[in-house]
Amino acid sequence: MKSKITLKELAKLLNVSVSTVSKALHDSPEISPKTAERVKELAKLHNYRPNPVAVNLKKSKTGTIGVVIPNISNSFFARVLSGMEAEAQKHDQQVITYISNESLEREKQICDLLTSGMVDGVLIAVSEETQKKQAYDHLYALLDYDIPVVIYDRINLGLPADKIGVDDEKSFYEATQFFRTKGLHKVGLASAIHHVGIGQLRIKGYEQAMQDEENLHTVTSTKPVDLKSKIRNLIVSEKIEALLCTDFESAILATRVAYEENIKIPEDLKLIGYISREVAQYLTPSLSYIEQHPQELGIKAVEILNNRLDGKYKTGEFEEKIVSTTLVHLESTGF
Amino acid sequence: MKSKITLKELAKLLNVSVSTVSKALHDSPEISPKTAERVKELAKLHNYRPNPVAVNLKKSKTGTIGVVIPNISNSFFARVLSGMEAEAQKHDQQVITYISNESLEREKQICDLLTSGMVDGVLIAVSEETQKKQAYDHLYALLDYDIPVVIYDRINLGLPADKIGVDDEKSFYEATQFFRTKGLHKVGLASAIHHVGIGQLRIKGYEQAMQDEENLHTVTSTKPVDLKSKIRNLIVSEKIEALLCTDFESAILATRVAYEENIKIPEDLKLIGYISREVAQYLTPSLSYIEQHPQELGIKAVEILNNRLDGKYKTGEFEEKIVSTTLVHLESTGF
DNA sequence: CTGAAAGCGCTTACAG
DNA sequence: CTGAAAGCGCTTACAG
């Protein structure tokens, strides 16, 4: 039970002033080596640690950054968080985590909390509901404050802030092209997130790559049952040769349909999904996927935030960075 | 750009003292209704929010709790975190997240940070490496401080602290019994975490339930290749009828082996895994699993911590709670 | 009912 | 080289 010792108590024990102790511990050149040593020795003995709350008050900052995560069960975001935490550590910042659960209401509450000055900066991925309803008022309110905001992952919402995202459009363009160069032309796309920004970008990438094909084979729905039957149609009736899935749900449904219909992957159907490595490698067959490098995204998000905090960017001008994706081949593409 | 207004500025604008403003905003009965109203009006107009750092300094607390997570990609822990965040919110506490990545070194650093008074309390699941090396000094150091610690999930390490865990032993006892009541007696167990506390408890549960059987069928290894071949042996040569897996890795390997050996699940082999719902339901076939209710565990962990902070427990006596598990049947058990 | 003062634990410009 | 003072933004016991 070493209850925390303060500067004042240390000063009294040493018979010097509080200022002297503080300076000594900060290696101020004002202090004589002899005194400095005495002070440090006693500080060590008592395991003195400056009270971070007091230091922060004095320095008018909080030493923390706030991270808003839409869905922590999604291992993409879990790994983004892991990157953020690692990078924040390097800057001696603590990461305060807020989970919006893809809920607009919750996101509003969180933004409200954030404006009270709990944190020096905010990293946020906007919730699905917010995007669907295009209700961005609370975000503009947050931006209106002096608090720096970096939007990560879900970036194409037109908000005036620094951004770091994934190259969604290009990744799907390339994945589609990949199939075509392999001689497959009946390439389909399934999506359960066609209503949110990143989904739209992925679909756009696919359409770009398919523009000289006669038919697109796109199916979308937010209802699993619906989407499943549409996918079944794509596979069984339209007999597509390859399928791109924009998200976890559509990828799983496609795998399921193939299993149920006895369609062999990758022999009869090739599959690429936009899912995380954690899951991809353990599906049967394992699913070729687009690696988004979430850890790196998290690291860069914190870098951008700190650049902003350090005044390295001009006010009114916003940084926008993109992390490139990698197509990782597992069993479902057979290459 | 509404830069933050302070009590002092508010006081000046109103021509009253800082104390009056502060009291008015706290609905102190000392203040006349008229003044109170004036103050609140202006505060609202300027969107006044008390500086949380200053409030905390005054109250000698931090308003935050620290959560140490061994592996955030494990959706069990992700969901625990989600429960913690939700419950902390109710107590107006912020959650600071630290990720140890199952590393002893990192865990030491984190504990060191934590002792500096960044947080009012700590929730920790001890890293695998720490358990393997039984290096608990940094944890004792943390406990030696006045800072309350709740150990969650990985609790049977003999550390003197409040604890909240999962009923590991009982869950496997019951799962084993379940198979036996169904007439299956050649029940095996595979584990890649036999060296850590929770793994040992699960194995113990299995052994308890199997004590009147002639043979146990236990295979363990931390090396995937090794474990896989041992599992293959269990399935192919020993022809077990059912298999319990203590962890994600062994469950996946078992599914893989069955797939490769053309063993039908659940017809030829029944499988139960200790994995999270997220993954279980999407495997092919979907895997019956033991639901640990991570969210609830997270909520209770924060409740215990706050009881401790509120002095509801006696010093020297420790709380220990257990969250019951549920066996969830999906395709792999066929019931 | 209002305000001056002390204090939470620190840092730092200033005086000696 | 050392220390007294002011101040970060708040709360609250005390005096008036």
XYZ file of C-alpha atoms (C1' of nucleotides) in Angstrom:
702
model
C 0.000 0.000 0.000
C 2.412 2.666 -1.070
C -0.089 5.446 -1.273
C 0.979 8.055 -3.743
C 3.453 10.667 -2.618
C 3.192 14.227 -3.919
C 5.723 16.861 -4.841
C 4.797 18.803 -1.753
C 5.483 15.893 0.575
C 8.743 15.215 -1.166
C 9.711 18.863 -0.731
C 8.948 18.794 2.944
C 11.020 15.665 3.499
C 13.939 17.262 1.712
C 13.530 20.669 3.263
C 13.462 22.390 -0.093
C 10.712 24.104 -2.044
C 8.231 22.420 -4.329
C 9.650 24.292 -7.295
C 13.114 22.980 -6.622
C 11.861 19.430 -6.507
C 9.910 19.836 -9.707
C 12.834 21.361 -11.547
C 15.249 18.757 -10.249
C 13.061 15.974 -11.524
C 12.928 17.645 -14.915
C 16.697 17.934 -15.128
C 16.520 21.686 -15.142
C 19.979 23.263 -15.504
C 18.952 25.723 -12.813
C 19.423 23.107 -10.127
C 22.758 22.154 -8.585
C 23.886 18.619 -9.295
C 24.012 17.900 -5.603
C 20.423 18.901 -4.952
C 19.237 17.198 -8.119
C 20.730 13.961 -6.952
C 19.255 14.174 -3.467
C 15.840 14.838 -4.927
C 15.981 12.054 -7.441
C 17.146 9.589 -4.884
C 14.273 10.251 -2.550
C 11.813 10.330 -5.419
C 12.980 6.929 -6.493
C 12.842 5.601 -2.978
C 9.233 6.659 -2.621
C 8.452 5.684 -6.158
C 7.252 9.151 -6.939
C 5.109 9.496 -10.065
C 3.692 12.841 -11.045
C -0.077 12.936 -10.919
C -1.047 12.847 -14.589
C -4.305 14.682 -14.010
C -2.482 17.630 -12.453
C 0.136 17.685 -15.193
C -2.571 17.651 -17.813
C -4.505 20.455 -16.178
C -1.359 22.523 -16.058
C -0.605 21.788 -19.673
C -4.189 22.294 -20.778
C -4.495 18.936 -22.415
C -5.812 15.529 -21.509
C -3.189 13.148 -22.833
C -5.897 10.976 -24.277
C -7.443 10.378 -27.652
C -10.965 9.118 -28.200
C -11.696 6.306 -30.623
C -15.231 5.691 -31.812
C -15.764 2.171 -33.100
C -18.988 1.109 -34.776
C -18.711 -2.593 -34.055
C -15.947 -4.139 -32.033
C -16.963 -7.719 -32.856
C -15.877 -7.025 -36.391
C -12.262 -8.072 -36.241
C -11.373 -5.437 -38.801
C -12.142 -2.743 -36.258
C -10.590 -4.723 -33.456
C -7.341 -4.763 -35.375
C -7.614 -1.098 -36.281
C -7.929 -0.395 -32.567
C -4.871 -2.482 -31.913
C -2.855 -0.376 -34.371
C -4.133 2.810 -32.815
C -3.259 1.702 -29.336
C 0.271 0.779 -30.348
C 0.881 4.097 -32.070
C -0.741 6.134 -29.305
C 1.563 4.462 -26.818
C 4.523 5.906 -28.692
C 3.119 9.356 -28.172
C 2.360 8.714 -24.512
C -1.311 8.968 -25.221
C -4.044 6.882 -23.712
C -6.787 5.542 -25.926
C -10.355 5.952 -24.709
C -12.665 3.584 -26.506
C -16.295 4.278 -27.364
C -18.465 1.717 -29.103
C -21.394 3.048 -31.103
C -22.814 -0.345 -32.082
C -23.714 1.155 -35.464
C -26.314 3.246 -33.661
C -26.945 6.901 -34.471
C -28.331 7.582 -31.028
C -25.310 6.175 -29.300
C -23.011 8.033 -31.658
C -24.712 11.296 -30.768
C -24.212 10.643 -27.064
C -20.581 9.860 -27.651
C -20.018 13.006 -29.693
C -21.629 14.993 -26.945
C -19.291 13.478 -24.386
C -16.349 14.151 -26.643
C -17.124 17.852 -26.918
C -16.819 18.225 -23.188
C -13.064 18.025 -23.509
C -12.382 14.501 -22.340
C -9.870 13.997 -25.111
C -7.321 15.876 -27.185
C -8.535 14.412 -30.435
C -11.003 11.995 -31.943
C -10.786 9.092 -34.356
C -14.131 8.022 -35.715
C -15.690 5.587 -38.138
C -19.229 6.737 -38.719
C -21.988 4.268 -37.864
C -24.128 2.606 -40.504
C -27.327 4.093 -39.209
C -25.834 7.562 -39.365
C -24.908 7.002 -42.982
C -28.274 5.561 -43.902
C -30.112 8.486 -42.363
C -27.455 10.957 -43.471
C -27.756 12.556 -40.061
C -24.454 14.330 -39.724
C -25.386 17.203 -37.424
C -23.691 15.775 -34.382
C -20.537 15.278 -36.421
C -20.555 18.852 -37.626
C -21.076 19.912 -34.025
C -17.993 17.945 -33.092
C -15.992 19.457 -35.942
C -17.152 22.921 -34.889
C -15.211 22.567 -31.703
C -11.503 23.044 -31.634
C -11.015 19.328 -31.218
C -9.221 17.616 -34.114
C -11.087 14.770 -35.751
C -9.766 12.045 -38.033
C -12.323 10.006 -39.908
C -11.147 6.495 -40.586
C -12.304 3.712 -42.884
C -15.705 5.126 -43.774
C -14.502 8.306 -45.325
C -16.544 9.264 -48.358
C -19.229 11.177 -46.535
C -18.105 14.646 -47.516
C -17.235 15.727 -44.011
C -14.558 18.399 -43.639
C -11.952 16.539 -41.612
C -8.720 14.618 -41.951
C -9.261 11.158 -43.319
C -7.630 7.800 -43.653
C -9.311 5.103 -45.636
C -9.024 1.949 -47.596
C -8.796 1.860 -51.333
C -12.213 0.303 -51.700
C -12.917 1.131 -55.306
C -9.533 0.166 -56.629
C -9.441 -3.073 -54.685
C -12.617 -4.313 -56.326
C -11.606 -2.996 -59.699
C -8.456 -5.050 -59.470
C -10.153 -8.129 -58.106
C -12.600 -8.028 -60.999
C -9.825 -7.491 -63.512
C -7.993 -10.390 -61.989
C -10.820 -12.753 -62.857
C -11.100 -11.353 -66.358
C -7.434 -11.814 -67.102
C -7.903 -15.417 -66.043
C -10.517 -15.757 -68.750
C -13.559 -15.553 -66.521
C -16.135 -13.099 -67.770
C -19.329 -14.005 -65.975
C -18.279 -12.286 -62.795
C -20.932 -11.445 -60.242
C -21.109 -9.218 -57.208
C -23.116 -9.651 -54.016
C -23.542 -6.980 -51.409
C -25.340 -6.428 -48.152
C -23.793 -3.003 -47.659
C -24.762 -1.313 -50.919
C -26.391 1.479 -48.936
C -23.231 2.627 -47.192
C -20.307 4.509 -48.643
C -17.697 1.797 -48.667
C -20.151 -0.623 -50.252
C -20.915 1.802 -53.039
C -17.243 2.299 -53.761
C -16.623 -1.407 -54.015
C -19.531 -1.828 -56.371
C -18.264 1.068 -58.441
C -14.886 -0.593 -58.754
C -16.559 -3.734 -60.012
C -18.679 -1.823 -62.514
C -15.683 0.061 -63.825
C -13.859 -3.147 -64.515
C -16.913 -4.710 -66.129
C -17.833 -1.835 -68.398
C -17.069 -3.643 -71.612
C -19.032 -6.729 -70.579
C -22.569 -7.105 -71.807
C -24.133 -7.969 -68.493
C -23.471 -7.070 -64.935
C -24.446 -9.608 -62.329
C -25.100 -7.570 -59.246
C -27.338 -8.605 -56.377
C -27.938 -6.604 -53.243
C -30.106 -6.754 -50.178
C -29.877 -5.948 -46.515
C -32.095 -8.903 -45.692
C -30.137 -12.144 -45.403
C -32.970 -14.348 -46.648
C -33.453 -12.107 -49.641
C -29.830 -11.873 -50.479
C -29.357 -15.579 -50.123
C -32.022 -16.388 -52.677
C -30.632 -13.784 -55.042
C -27.183 -15.288 -54.721
C -28.640 -18.711 -55.349
C -30.170 -17.398 -58.521
C -26.858 -15.907 -59.607
C -25.032 -19.158 -59.067
C -27.613 -21.687 -60.174
C -29.516 -19.933 -62.958
C -27.104 -17.346 -64.283
C -24.236 -19.740 -63.762
C -21.666 -17.102 -62.965
C -18.075 -18.290 -62.874
C -16.823 -16.022 -60.149
C -18.340 -13.968 -57.371
C -17.108 -10.948 -55.495
C -18.605 -10.258 -52.093
C -18.416 -6.769 -50.644
C -18.807 -7.830 -47.056
C -18.826 -10.577 -44.493
C -22.494 -11.417 -44.740
C -22.641 -11.842 -48.490
C -19.454 -13.908 -48.413
C -20.857 -16.273 -45.841
C -24.146 -16.580 -47.669
C -22.338 -17.379 -50.897
C -20.307 -20.079 -49.188
C -23.468 -21.499 -47.704
C -25.365 -21.516 -50.988
C -22.509 -23.265 -52.756
C -22.414 -25.866 -49.992
C -26.126 -26.453 -50.149
C -26.229 -26.605 -53.946
C -23.217 -28.827 -54.089
C -21.339 -26.313 -56.190
C -17.625 -26.902 -55.845
C -15.390 -24.018 -54.853
C -13.096 -23.175 -56.539
C -13.702 -25.654 -59.387
C -17.194 -24.496 -60.360
C -17.193 -21.120 -58.724
C -14.440 -18.800 -57.634
C -14.992 -16.545 -54.682
C -13.378 -13.431 -53.285
C -14.627 -11.771 -50.141
C -14.020 -8.540 -48.321
C -13.497 -10.145 -44.965
C -10.789 -10.320 -42.383
C -7.982 -12.797 -42.312
C -9.173 -14.197 -38.994
C -12.302 -15.539 -40.585
C -11.137 -16.066 -44.157
C -8.561 -18.671 -43.383
C -10.866 -20.783 -41.290
C -13.787 -21.108 -43.629
C -14.097 -24.346 -45.535
C -12.833 -23.924 -48.156
C -10.750 -20.999 -47.027
C -11.811 -17.796 -48.678
C -9.578 -15.615 -50.824
C -9.949 -12.124 -49.487
C -8.913 -8.545 -49.754
C -6.533 -7.688 -46.979
C -7.142 -4.177 -45.761
C -4.207 -3.889 -43.386
C -6.275 -2.630 -40.500
C -3.342 -2.367 -38.132
C -1.591 -0.018 -40.523
C -4.744 2.011 -40.928
C -4.946 2.415 -37.161
C -1.337 3.497 -36.913
C -1.683 6.050 -39.681
C -4.889 7.427 -38.213
C -3.066 8.251 -34.992
C -0.138 9.703 -36.930
C -2.437 12.048 -38.791
C -4.163 13.076 -35.589
C -0.853 13.878 -33.968
C 0.365 15.813 -36.960
C -2.782 17.868 -36.685
C -2.299 18.317 -32.938
C 1.279 19.407 -33.553
C 0.095 21.994 -36.045
C 1.779 20.336 -38.988
C -1.231 20.850 -41.228
C -2.805 24.130 -42.209
C -6.210 24.902 -40.759
C -8.879 24.571 -43.392
C -6.870 22.062 -45.390
C -7.438 18.404 -44.783
C -5.224 15.413 -45.077
C -6.560 12.369 -46.885
C -4.621 9.161 -46.963
C -5.392 5.808 -48.441
C -4.031 2.455 -47.370
C -3.605 0.076 -50.273
C -5.218 -3.314 -50.139
C -3.758 -6.672 -51.059
C -5.567 -9.546 -52.705
C -4.747 -12.685 -50.776
C -5.354 -15.995 -52.500
C -6.544 -18.881 -50.423
C -8.466 -21.914 -51.582
C -11.573 -20.252 -52.980
C -9.878 -18.820 -56.045
C -7.777 -21.885 -56.698
C -4.716 -19.982 -57.853
C -14.974 27.187 -33.560
C -16.582 27.772 -30.201
C -13.456 27.639 -28.139
C -14.194 26.458 -24.654
C -15.473 28.964 -22.139
C -14.441 28.711 -18.498
C -16.192 29.395 -15.225
C -14.092 32.475 -14.762
C -15.092 33.963 -18.091
C -18.704 33.188 -17.398
C -18.421 34.903 -14.012
C -16.936 38.003 -15.548
C -19.676 38.226 -18.152
C -22.297 37.936 -15.442
C -20.564 40.183 -12.968
C -20.711 37.614 -10.225
C -18.070 35.490 -8.571
C -16.754 32.189 -9.820
C -18.149 30.427 -6.768
C -21.618 31.707 -7.475
C -21.494 30.438 -11.014
C -20.229 27.048 -9.938
C -22.893 26.686 -7.271
C -25.650 27.855 -9.586
C -24.725 25.242 -12.129
C -24.821 22.589 -9.447
C -28.290 23.617 -8.297
C -27.006 24.635 -4.911
C -29.845 25.793 -2.605
C -27.566 28.619 -1.523
C -28.189 30.449 -4.766
C -31.243 32.596 -5.462
C -33.503 31.288 -8.200
C -33.041 34.476 -10.155
C -29.272 34.281 -10.217
C -29.352 30.576 -10.906
C -31.460 31.175 -13.949
C -29.273 33.950 -15.304
C -26.212 31.788 -14.897
C -27.720 28.744 -16.525
C -28.988 30.734 -19.418
C -25.610 32.177 -20.257
C -23.933 28.840 -19.679
C -26.261 27.245 -22.154
C -25.781 30.044 -24.639
C -22.029 29.552 -24.576
C -22.367 25.816 -24.377
C -20.382 25.724 -21.184
C -18.974 22.347 -20.216
C -16.854 21.982 -17.111
C -13.294 20.980 -17.873
C -13.212 17.316 -16.842
C -9.507 17.383 -16.078
C -9.977 20.177 -13.562
C -12.978 18.484 -11.992
C -11.039 15.283 -11.649
C -8.053 16.976 -10.107
C -10.321 18.621 -7.590
C -12.003 15.342 -6.800
C -8.752 13.416 -6.701
C -9.829 10.878 -9.245
C -9.448 10.328 -12.933
C -12.892 9.258 -14.055
C -11.351 6.480 -16.106
C -10.837 2.774 -15.779
C -8.067 0.853 -17.486
C -8.767 -2.376 -19.329
C -5.935 -4.704 -20.211
C -6.783 -7.043 -23.071
C -4.483 -9.859 -24.139
C -5.725 -10.174 -27.711
C -8.312 -7.941 -29.236
C -8.647 -10.003 -32.423
C -10.195 -12.695 -30.285
C -13.827 -11.758 -30.515
C -14.412 -13.061 -27.019
C -12.337 -10.220 -25.637
C -13.781 -7.760 -28.102
C -17.217 -8.518 -26.753
C -16.034 -8.389 -23.165
C -14.729 -4.916 -23.906
C -18.052 -3.976 -25.369
C -19.819 -4.989 -22.159
C -17.319 -3.069 -20.089
C -17.722 0.049 -22.154
C -21.502 -0.061 -21.862
C -21.427 -0.497 -18.101
C -18.699 2.113 -17.591
C -20.811 4.588 -19.499
C -23.531 4.200 -16.893
C -21.050 5.216 -14.231
C -19.754 8.129 -16.284
C -16.429 6.446 -16.591
C -14.208 6.395 -19.628
C -12.535 3.173 -20.647
C -8.846 3.310 -21.476
C -7.810 0.290 -23.474
C -4.426 -1.389 -23.318
C -3.557 -4.368 -25.493
C -0.866 -6.690 -24.210
C -0.805 -8.983 -27.236
C -0.235 -11.887 -24.864
C 3.218 -10.475 -24.161
C 4.728 -10.359 -20.693
C 6.990 -7.463 -21.589
C 4.104 -5.370 -22.835
C 2.036 -6.270 -19.812
C 4.792 -5.052 -17.533
C 4.931 -1.724 -19.341
C 1.199 -1.363 -19.061
C 1.191 -2.141 -15.355
C 3.893 0.421 -14.880
C 1.811 3.033 -16.659
C -1.196 2.065 -14.611
C 0.587 2.623 -11.309
C 1.224 6.222 -12.250
C -2.385 7.014 -11.521
C -3.842 7.282 -15.001
C -6.928 5.367 -13.925
C -9.161 4.799 -10.914
C -9.186 1.065 -11.355
C -7.956 -1.749 -13.540
C -9.573 -4.703 -15.258
C -7.079 -7.253 -16.470
C -6.910 -10.628 -18.156
C -3.395 -11.901 -17.663
C -1.390 -12.666 -20.803
C -0.492 -16.199 -21.835
C 3.219 -15.575 -21.639
C 2.853 -14.267 -18.105
C 1.046 -17.444 -17.113
C 3.525 -19.703 -18.816
C 6.462 -18.034 -17.101
C 4.514 -17.537 -13.900
C 6.012 -14.063 -13.722
C 3.561 -12.236 -11.524
C 5.798 -9.620 -9.911
C 4.441 -6.742 -11.947
C 0.911 -7.776 -10.992
C 1.765 -7.862 -7.317
C 3.346 -4.448 -7.760
C 0.091 -3.209 -9.223
C -1.918 -4.764 -6.403
C 0.432 -3.185 -3.863
C -0.798 0.209 -4.907
C -4.073 1.542 -3.718
C -5.559 1.001 -7.130
C -8.369 -1.568 -7.268
C -7.860 -4.437 -9.677
C -10.399 -6.878 -11.040
C -9.051 -9.946 -12.783
C -11.363 -11.214 -15.476
C -11.635 -14.442 -17.443
C -8.240 -15.901 -16.570
C -8.716 -16.028 -12.867
C -7.202 -19.137 -11.351
C -3.726 -17.754 -10.838
C -3.913 -17.306 -7.096
C -3.650 -13.555 -7.187
C -5.229 -11.635 -4.306
C -7.781 -9.528 -6.157
C -11.432 -9.388 -7.082
C -12.271 -11.803 -9.847
C -14.883 -12.550 -12.443
C -14.589 -15.625 -14.556
C -16.251 -18.210 -16.660
C -17.291 -21.561 -15.368
C -14.670 -23.380 -17.403
C -14.553 -26.636 -15.516
C -18.275 -27.088 -15.180
C -18.922 -26.206 -18.803
C -16.724 -29.026 -20.046
C -17.976 -31.403 -17.424
C -21.478 -30.812 -18.684
C -20.568 -30.961 -22.338
C -18.903 -34.311 -21.755
C -21.836 -35.589 -19.769
C -24.111 -34.478 -22.541
C -22.402 -36.799 -25.003
C -22.449 -39.658 -22.547
C -26.155 -39.349 -21.891
C -26.602 -39.573 -25.650
C -24.846 -42.916 -25.566
C -21.493 -41.755 -26.854
C -18.612 -42.975 -24.739
C -15.562 -42.574 -26.898
C -15.319 -38.874 -26.233
C -12.047 -37.120 -26.966
C -10.554 -33.789 -26.052
C -8.145 -31.627 -28.020
C -6.356 -28.607 -26.616
C -3.802 -26.064 -27.670
C -4.085 -24.185 -24.377
C -3.376 -26.975 -21.909
C -0.574 -24.877 -20.425
C -2.785 -22.001 -19.293
C -5.217 -21.876 -16.421
C -8.476 -21.885 -18.315
C -7.291 -24.757 -20.493
C -6.437 -26.832 -17.472
C -9.859 -26.243 -15.954
C -11.625 -27.328 -19.102
C -9.548 -30.473 -19.293
C -10.277 -31.135 -15.641
C -13.998 -30.868 -16.298
C -13.678 -33.400 -19.077
C -11.667 -35.781 -16.927
C -14.153 -35.545 -14.083
C -16.983 -36.517 -16.353
C -14.952 -39.349 -17.870
C -13.710 -40.860 -14.641
C -15.662 -44.086 -14.961
C -14.574 -44.613 -18.562
C -11.655 -46.907 -19.234
C -9.775 -44.628 -21.555
C -9.366 -40.910 -21.864
C -8.697 -39.552 -25.316
C -6.789 -36.374 -24.708
C -4.414 -34.766 -27.157
C -2.565 -31.512 -26.573
C 0.062 -29.451 -28.288
C 0.894 -25.822 -28.792
C 2.210 -26.572 -32.255
C -0.544 -26.654 -34.878
C 1.148 -29.272 -37.052
C 1.644 -31.504 -34.071
C -1.831 -31.076 -32.751
C -3.333 -31.660 -36.157
C -1.659 -35.023 -36.556
C -2.647 -36.003 -33.050
C -6.239 -35.102 -33.771
C -6.071 -37.078 -36.995
C -4.948 -40.056 -35.000
C -7.781 -39.603 -32.538
C -10.359 -39.482 -35.281
C -8.981 -41.991 -37.745
C -7.279 -44.604 -35.592
C -8.999 -44.334 -32.234
C -12.295 -43.682 -33.975
C -13.699 -41.413 -31.302
C -17.362 -40.580 -31.624
C -17.253 -37.072 -30.261
C -14.616 -34.441 -29.715
C -14.423 -31.487 -27.362
C -12.094 -28.660 -28.268
C -10.885 -26.310 -25.562
C -10.070 -23.460 -27.897
C -10.369 -21.914 -31.297
C -7.267 -23.498 -32.789
C -8.066 -27.080 -31.866
C -11.649 -26.622 -33.074
C -10.512 -25.385 -36.456
C -7.946 -28.129 -36.796
C -10.563 -30.742 -35.979
C -12.924 -29.343 -38.599
C -10.101 -29.360 -41.091
C -9.052 -32.911 -40.378
C -12.625 -34.152 -40.699
C -12.918 -32.332 -44.022
C -9.672 -33.792 -45.318
C -10.450 -37.305 -44.130
C -13.973 -37.161 -45.433
C -15.384 -37.782 -42.000
C -18.923 -36.485 -41.841
C -19.909 -34.103 -39.103
C -22.134 -34.695 -37.203
C -22.955 -38.173 -38.594
C -19.565 -39.780 -37.958
C -18.176 -37.354 -35.485
C -19.787 -34.854 -33.158
C -17.933 -31.716 -32.282
C -18.175 -29.057 -29.599
C -15.841 -26.115 -29.474
C -15.001 -23.361 -27.056
C -15.257 -20.625 -29.583
C -17.270 -17.490 -30.068
C -20.616 -17.268 -31.747
C -19.220 -15.019 -34.448
C -17.084 -17.786 -35.801
C -19.090 -20.837 -34.749
C -22.129 -20.097 -36.823
C -20.204 -19.504 -40.005
C -18.093 -22.589 -40.091
C -19.212 -25.342 -42.431
C -20.815 -27.202 -40.834
C -21.600 -24.709 -38.125
C -19.988 -25.641 -34.852
C -21.845 -26.282 -31.615
C -20.135 -24.199 -29.000
C -20.043 -23.127 -25.422
C -21.387 -19.627 -25.093
C -19.484 -17.719 -22.477
C -21.595 -14.580 -22.427
C -18.647 -12.246 -22.750
C -20.779 -9.122 -22.705
C -22.202 -10.088 -19.348
C -18.751 -10.855 -18.044
C -17.626 -7.375 -19.072
C -20.594 -5.750 -17.399
C -20.098 -7.639 -14.153
C -16.382 -6.886 -14.133
C -17.125 -3.170 -14.133
C -19.815 -3.619 -11.503
C -17.369 -5.350 -9.197
C -14.771 -2.676 -9.781
C -17.240 0.040 -8.907
C -18.420 -1.764 -5.811
C -14.822 -1.881 -4.736
C -14.322 1.790 -5.555
C -17.440 2.637 -3.574
C -16.098 0.757 -0.583
C -18.788 -1.884 -0.678
C -16.325 -4.691 -0.056
C -14.056 -5.119 2.943
C -10.361 -4.638 2.377
C -8.522 -7.925 2.439
C -11.593 -9.820 1.318
C -12.072 -10.493 -2.340
C -15.112 -10.949 -4.483
C -15.182 -13.853 -6.895
C -17.990 -14.249 -9.361
C -18.618 -16.786 -12.047
C -20.669 -16.355 -15.190
C -22.423 -19.531 -16.228
C -21.938 -20.859 -19.713
C -24.516 -22.208 -22.118
C -24.090 -25.064 -24.539
C -25.418 -23.961 -27.911
C -26.256 -26.655 -30.431
C -25.578 -25.939 -34.069
C -24.975 -28.443 -36.819
C -21.883 -30.171 -35.502
C -23.686 -32.035 -32.726
C -26.709 -32.893 -34.807
C -29.209 -32.419 -31.999
C -27.812 34.959 -0.837
C -22.937 36.170 -2.467
C -17.978 36.129 -2.559
C -13.106 35.580 -0.946
C -10.046 32.047 0.038
C -7.971 27.640 0.076
C -6.723 23.782 -2.289
C -6.521 19.546 -5.767
C -0.901 18.618 -7.730
C 1.628 20.284 -10.765
C 4.844 23.866 -13.887
C 7.331 27.932 -14.861
C 8.344 32.891 -15.289
C 10.284 35.828 -12.108
C 12.822 37.647 -8.057
C 16.463 37.241 -5.048
C 21.297 28.083 -7.363
C 16.737 28.382 -4.650
C 12.092 29.770 -3.580
C 7.730 32.526 -3.622
C 4.033 33.383 -6.561
C 0.801 32.800 -10.110
C -2.022 29.893 -12.501
C -4.203 25.601 -15.088
C -10.127 25.236 -14.034
C -12.629 23.715 -10.883
C -15.210 22.874 -5.850
C -16.500 23.905 -1.303
C -16.057 25.231 3.586
C -16.316 29.519 5.575
C -17.251 34.480 6.368
C -20.111 38.215 5.648
